[in-house]
XYZ file of C-alpha atoms in Angstrom:
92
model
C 83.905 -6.469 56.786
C 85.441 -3.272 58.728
C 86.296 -1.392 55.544
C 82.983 -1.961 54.122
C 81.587 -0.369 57.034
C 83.607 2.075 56.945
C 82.930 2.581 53.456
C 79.216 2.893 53.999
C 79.587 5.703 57.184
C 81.443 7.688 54.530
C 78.634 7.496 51.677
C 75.919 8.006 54.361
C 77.626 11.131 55.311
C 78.160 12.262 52.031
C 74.705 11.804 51.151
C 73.752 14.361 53.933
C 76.280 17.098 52.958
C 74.576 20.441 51.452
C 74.772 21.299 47.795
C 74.500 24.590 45.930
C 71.401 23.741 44.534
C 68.973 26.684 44.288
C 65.706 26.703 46.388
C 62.722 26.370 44.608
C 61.801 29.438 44.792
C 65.112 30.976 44.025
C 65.220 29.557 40.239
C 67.144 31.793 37.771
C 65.375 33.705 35.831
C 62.267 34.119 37.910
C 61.357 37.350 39.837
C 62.769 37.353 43.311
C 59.306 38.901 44.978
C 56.270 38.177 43.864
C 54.988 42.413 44.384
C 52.275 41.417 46.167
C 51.533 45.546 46.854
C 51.365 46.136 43.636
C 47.805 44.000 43.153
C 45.790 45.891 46.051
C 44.302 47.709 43.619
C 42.538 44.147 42.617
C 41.175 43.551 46.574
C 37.296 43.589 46.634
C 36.964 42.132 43.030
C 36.318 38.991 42.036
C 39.223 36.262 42.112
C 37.798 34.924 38.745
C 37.615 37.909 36.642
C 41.034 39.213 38.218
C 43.658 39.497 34.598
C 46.887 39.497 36.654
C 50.592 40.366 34.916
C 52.250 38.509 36.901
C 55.271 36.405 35.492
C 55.807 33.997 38.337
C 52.867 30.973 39.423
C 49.734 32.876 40.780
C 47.736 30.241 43.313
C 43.570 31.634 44.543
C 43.255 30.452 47.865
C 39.544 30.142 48.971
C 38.501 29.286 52.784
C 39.713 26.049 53.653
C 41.577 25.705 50.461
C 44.231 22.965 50.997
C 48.170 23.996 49.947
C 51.342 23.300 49.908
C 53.894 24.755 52.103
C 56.679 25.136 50.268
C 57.404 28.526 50.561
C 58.204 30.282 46.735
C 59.354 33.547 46.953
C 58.169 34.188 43.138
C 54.645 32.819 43.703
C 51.679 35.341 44.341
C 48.898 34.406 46.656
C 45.419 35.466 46.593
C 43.276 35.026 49.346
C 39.565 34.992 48.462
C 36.677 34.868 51.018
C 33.596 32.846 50.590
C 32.173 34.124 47.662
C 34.922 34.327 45.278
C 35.861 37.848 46.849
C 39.632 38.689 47.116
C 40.617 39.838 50.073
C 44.485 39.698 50.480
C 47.812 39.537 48.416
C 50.753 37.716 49.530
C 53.956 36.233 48.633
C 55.355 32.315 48.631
């Protein structure tokens, strides 16, 4: 019975070690920054009329909008106000 606990300890712990995984945001390939500056020319338009060239996910983010918060260093954010206005640029 002791070696099986034993055993176990050893997988548990193993389990919890760190790998060299990338983060998800960090995938090869994929831009490093999502140049959120670069679309302030876009702020006061309309989010749905907005033609973006942007190769990384782009997410519109309207009052109360629910999201995730994993944090993707690729992904541009646009922040709209009420009535489909954009009002801010950001990254993750």
């Amino acid at each position: 019975m002791r070696p099986a606990f034993i055993l176990s300890l050893f997988v548990m712990f193993a389990a919890c070690s760190e790998t060299d995984a990338p983060a998800s945001g960090d995938l090869p390939g994929m831009p490093q920054d999502c140049d959120a500056d670069r679309h302030a020319a876009f702020i006061g338009q309309p989010a749905d009329s907005l033609e973006l060239d942007h190769a990384g996910p782009v997410r519109v983010l309207a009052p109360g909008s629910l999201m995730t918060m994993d944090h993707r260093t690729d992904r541009l954010n646009v922040r709209t106000d009420d009535a489909g206005i954009v009002t801010d640029f950001f990254c993750g």
